[in-house]
């Protein structure tokens, strides 16, 4: 069965960086895009960007350009999202979610989600 | 990219039908038949309910249906059940690999 298992909660100071991992199992990791979505406390979902695990190519939401880096390690089927220059309003639950099949460019989108990683930014 | 517009809340009684709207622009909802809908219960990860505007993933009840007209997509839930009480989010492809979410709608089953 498909599973996405994320790393544990983090507490960071303003200005620091955080790196969240998302380990995939139960499917071909390099065959599907991986997206990152965040949700601030009591707020809605916000798309951050995606990575093509096969090529490593990335697309980021304009809001996060210059602050976010998405990478992957295909040897361990794991995707990473690093957010730098953290601010208090970056406090949120960060999710990874499986996107389209690479060759499809449509279809089931965000059909599997990680359990979420709470990142708290506080001085 | 501005968030898609959803009503903050909707409500209905058990057995009734409700519809949640999701309004975007000609750059997202209006240009692509690639709107998805997600259900989120408190403290849980979202769950995919509808994709490509009107398709249901395996295992999702046929009480959930989706449609689109122009720049507005809609999610209809028929035969409301207590377990349907949750937050619902729409999400559209917006070109150049990007996505945009709606602000979310809280469904209350009276």
PDB file of N, CA, C and O in Angstrom, chain A residues 46-77:
ATOM      1  N   UNK A  46      -2.163  25.604   1.353  1.00  0.00           N
ATOM      2  CA  UNK A  46      -1.378  26.484   0.484  1.00  0.00           C
ATOM      3  C   UNK A  46      -0.342  25.640  -0.264  1.00  0.00           C
ATOM      4  O   UNK A  46       0.489  24.972   0.358  1.00  0.00           O
ATOM      5  N   UNK A  47      -0.386  25.698  -1.588  1.00  0.00           N
ATOM      6  CA  UNK A  47       0.564  24.946  -2.403  1.00  0.00           C
ATOM      7  C   UNK A  47       1.913  25.636  -2.407  1.00  0.00           C
ATOM      8  O   UNK A  47       2.000  26.850  -2.648  1.00  0.00           O
ATOM      9  N   UNK A  48       2.982  24.866  -2.166  1.00  0.00           N
ATOM     10  CA  UNK A  48       4.326  25.434  -2.113  1.00  0.00           C
ATOM     11  C   UNK A  48       5.152  25.124  -3.351  1.00  0.00           C
ATOM     12  O   UNK A  48       5.985  25.932  -3.768  1.00  0.00           O
ATOM     13  N   UNK A  49       4.942  23.949  -3.913  1.00  0.00           N
ATOM     14  CA  UNK A  49       5.747  23.596  -5.074  1.00  0.00           C
ATOM     15  C   UNK A  49       5.766  22.098  -5.280  1.00  0.00           C
ATOM     16  O   UNK A  49       5.120  21.339  -4.554  1.00  0.00           O
ATOM     17  N   UNK A  50       6.531  21.647  -6.279  1.00  0.00           N
ATOM     18  CA  UNK A  50       6.596  20.221  -6.565  1.00  0.00           C
ATOM     19  C   UNK A  50       7.977  19.872  -7.098  1.00  0.00           C
ATOM     20  O   UNK A  50       8.714  20.732  -7.588  1.00  0.00           O
ATOM     21  N   UNK A  51       8.287  18.596  -7.030  1.00  0.00           N
ATOM     22  CA  UNK A  51       9.530  18.077  -7.570  1.00  0.00           C
ATOM     23  C   UNK A  51       9.233  16.872  -8.447  1.00  0.00           C
ATOM     24  O   UNK A  51       8.317  16.099  -8.153  1.00  0.00           O
ATOM     25  N   UNK A  52       9.951  16.759  -9.522  1.00  0.00           N
ATOM     26  CA  UNK A  52       9.939  15.566 -10.357  1.00  0.00           C
ATOM     27  C   UNK A  52      11.013  14.652  -9.794  1.00  0.00           C
ATOM     28  O   UNK A  52      12.208  14.924  -9.973  1.00  0.00           O
ATOM     29  N   UNK A  53      10.639  13.571  -9.109  1.00  0.00           N
ATOM     30  CA  UNK A  53      11.649  12.732  -8.462  1.00  0.00           C
ATOM     31  C   UNK A  53      12.576  12.033  -9.457  1.00  0.00           C
ATOM     32  O   UNK A  53      13.663  11.602  -9.077  1.00  0.00           O
ATOM     33  N   UNK A  54      12.162  11.935 -10.690  1.00  0.00           N
ATOM     34  CA  UNK A  54      12.997  11.273 -11.692  1.00  0.00           C
ATOM     35  C   UNK A  54      14.153  12.178 -12.125  1.00  0.00           C
ATOM     36  O   UNK A  54      15.318  11.779 -12.116  1.00  0.00           O
ATOM     37  N   UNK A  55      13.822  13.423 -12.468  1.00  0.00           N
ATOM     38  CA  UNK A  55      14.842  14.349 -12.968  1.00  0.00           C
ATOM     39  C   UNK A  55      15.400  15.279 -11.903  1.00  0.00           C
ATOM     40  O   UNK A  55      16.466  15.853 -12.066  1.00  0.00           O
ATOM     41  N   UNK A  56      14.641  15.459 -10.829  1.00  0.00           N
ATOM     42  CA  UNK A  56      15.006  16.441  -9.813  1.00  0.00           C
ATOM     43  C   UNK A  56      14.500  17.839 -10.139  1.00  0.00           C
ATOM     44  O   UNK A  56      14.707  18.771  -9.350  1.00  0.00           O
ATOM     45  N   UNK A  57      13.849  18.010 -11.265  1.00  0.00           N
ATOM     46  CA  UNK A  57      13.340  19.310 -11.637  1.00  0.00           C
ATOM     47  C   UNK A  57      12.273  19.810 -10.681  1.00  0.00           C
ATOM     48  O   UNK A  57      11.496  19.010 -10.136  1.00  0.00           O
ATOM     49  N   UNK A  58      12.253  21.111 -10.448  1.00  0.00           N
ATOM     50  CA  UNK A  58      11.331  21.668  -9.464  1.00  0.00           C
ATOM     51  C   UNK A  58      10.528  22.838 -10.038  1.00  0.00           C
ATOM     52  O   UNK A  58      10.951  23.489 -11.009  1.00  0.00           O
ATOM     53  N   UNK A  59       9.367  23.061  -9.444  1.00  0.00           N
ATOM     54  CA  UNK A  59       8.552  24.246  -9.708  1.00  0.00           C
ATOM     55  C   UNK A  59       8.062  24.744  -8.362  1.00  0.00           C
ATOM     56  O   UNK A  59       7.495  23.962  -7.593  1.00  0.00           O
ATOM     57  N   UNK A  60       8.294  26.030  -8.082  1.00  0.00           N
ATOM     58  CA  UNK A  60       7.922  26.590  -6.787  1.00  0.00           C
ATOM     59  C   UNK A  60       6.862  27.663  -6.965  1.00  0.00           C
ATOM     60  O   UNK A  60       6.853  28.402  -7.956  1.00  0.00           O
ATOM     61  N   UNK A  61       5.976  27.786  -5.972  1.00  0.00           N
ATOM     62  CA  UNK A  61       5.054  28.899  -5.952  1.00  0.00           C
ATOM     63  C   UNK A  61       5.854  30.188  -5.833  1.00  0.00           C
ATOM     64  O   UNK A  61       6.871  30.246  -5.128  1.00  0.00           O
ATOM     65  N   UNK A  62       5.381  31.197  -6.522  1.00  0.00           N
ATOM     66  CA  UNK A  62       6.118  32.478  -6.550  1.00  0.00           C
ATOM     67  C   UNK A  62       6.385  32.994  -5.140  1.00  0.00           C
ATOM     68  O   UNK A  62       7.451  33.543  -4.862  1.00  0.00           O
ATOM     69  N   UNK A  63       5.438  32.781  -4.250  1.00  0.00           N
ATOM     70  CA  UNK A  63       5.552  33.281  -2.882  1.00  0.00           C
ATOM     71  C   UNK A  63       6.800  32.741  -2.169  1.00  0.00           C
ATOM     72  O   UNK A  63       7.366  33.399  -1.301  1.00  0.00           O
ATOM     73  N   UNK A  64       7.217  31.532  -2.540  1.00  0.00           N
ATOM     74  CA  UNK A  64       8.313  30.869  -1.829  1.00  0.00           C
ATOM     75  C   UNK A  64       9.624  30.871  -2.617  1.00  0.00           C
ATOM     76  O   UNK A  64      10.642  30.382  -2.117  1.00  0.00           O
ATOM     77  N   UNK A  65       9.597  31.406  -3.818  1.00  0.00           N
ATOM     78  CA  UNK A  65      10.816  31.463  -4.635  1.00  0.00           C
ATOM     79  C   UNK A  65      11.949  32.138  -3.861  1.00  0.00           C
ATOM     80  O   UNK A  65      11.772  33.187  -3.260  1.00  0.00           O
ATOM     81  N   UNK A  66      13.098  31.503  -3.857  1.00  0.00           N
ATOM     82  CA  UNK A  66      14.252  32.052  -3.156  1.00  0.00           C
ATOM     83  C   UNK A  66      14.381  31.601  -1.715  1.00  0.00           C
ATOM     84  O   UNK A  66      15.434  31.771  -1.089  1.00  0.00           O
ATOM     85  N   UNK A  67      13.312  31.026  -1.175  1.00  0.00           N
ATOM     86  CA  UNK A  67      13.353  30.561   0.224  1.00  0.00           C
ATOM     87  C   UNK A  67      13.166  29.053   0.351  1.00  0.00           C
ATOM     88  O   UNK A  67      13.493  28.474   1.376  1.00  0.00           O
ATOM     89  N   UNK A  68      12.593  28.432  -0.668  1.00  0.00           N
ATOM     90  CA  UNK A  68      12.307  26.994  -0.592  1.00  0.00           C
ATOM     91  C   UNK A  68      13.200  26.220  -1.561  1.00  0.00           C
ATOM     92  O   UNK A  68      13.504  26.698  -2.655  1.00  0.00           O
ATOM     93  N   UNK A  69      13.605  25.049  -1.118  1.00  0.00           N
ATOM     94  CA  UNK A  69      14.377  24.139  -1.969  1.00  0.00           C
ATOM     95  C   UNK A  69      13.810  22.739  -1.792  1.00  0.00           C
ATOM     96  O   UNK A  69      13.731  22.235  -0.666  1.00  0.00           O
ATOM     97  N   UNK A  70      13.418  22.144  -2.891  1.00  0.00           N
ATOM     98  CA  UNK A  70      12.906  20.768  -2.851  1.00  0.00           C
ATOM     99  C   UNK A  70      13.912  19.854  -3.537  1.00  0.00           C
ATOM    100  O   UNK A  70      14.367  20.142  -4.648  1.00  0.00           O
ATOM    101  N   UNK A  71      14.262  18.776  -2.861  1.00  0.00           N
ATOM    102  CA  UNK A  71      15.232  17.815  -3.376  1.00  0.00           C
ATOM    103  C   UNK A  71      14.701  16.412  -3.154  1.00  0.00           C
ATOM    104  O   UNK A  71      13.642  16.221  -2.557  1.00  0.00           O
ATOM    105  N   UNK A  72      15.447  15.438  -3.656  1.00  0.00           N
ATOM    106  CA  UNK A  72      15.062  14.043  -3.431  1.00  0.00           C
ATOM    107  C   UNK A  72      16.289  13.166  -3.434  1.00  0.00           C
ATOM    108  O   UNK A  72      17.325  13.511  -3.970  1.00  0.00           O
ATOM    109  N   UNK A  73      16.146  12.011  -2.794  1.00  0.00           N
ATOM    110  CA  UNK A  73      17.180  10.976  -2.806  1.00  0.00           C
ATOM    111  C   UNK A  73      16.482   9.712  -3.297  1.00  0.00           C
ATOM    112  O   UNK A  73      15.732   9.077  -2.540  1.00  0.00           O
ATOM    113  N   UNK A  74      16.700   9.381  -4.552  1.00  0.00           N
ATOM    114  CA  UNK A  74      15.987   8.239  -5.122  1.00  0.00           C
ATOM    115  C   UNK A  74      16.429   6.912  -4.518  1.00  0.00           C
ATOM    116  O   UNK A  74      15.661   5.951  -4.534  1.00  0.00           O
ATOM    117  N   UNK A  75      17.645   6.865  -3.960  1.00  0.00           N
ATOM    118  CA  UNK A  75      18.138   5.600  -3.391  1.00  0.00           C
ATOM    119  C   UNK A  75      17.334   5.182  -2.163  1.00  0.00           C
ATOM    120  O   UNK A  75      17.295   4.002  -1.811  1.00  0.00           O
ATOM    121  N   UNK A  76      16.706   6.157  -1.511  1.00  0.00           N
ATOM    122  CA  UNK A  76      15.892   5.837  -0.330  1.00  0.00           C
ATOM    123  C   UNK A  76      14.459   6.336  -0.485  1.00  0.00           C
ATOM    124  O   UNK A  76      13.718   6.457   0.494  1.00  0.00           O
ATOM    125  N   UNK A  77      14.065   6.650  -1.726  1.00  0.00           N
ATOM    126  CA  UNK A  77      12.675   7.049  -2.032  1.00  0.00           C
ATOM    127  C   UNK A  77      12.177   8.146  -1.092  1.00  0.00           C
ATOM    128  O   UNK A  77      11.073   8.057  -0.536  1.00  0.00           O
TER     129      UNK A  77
END
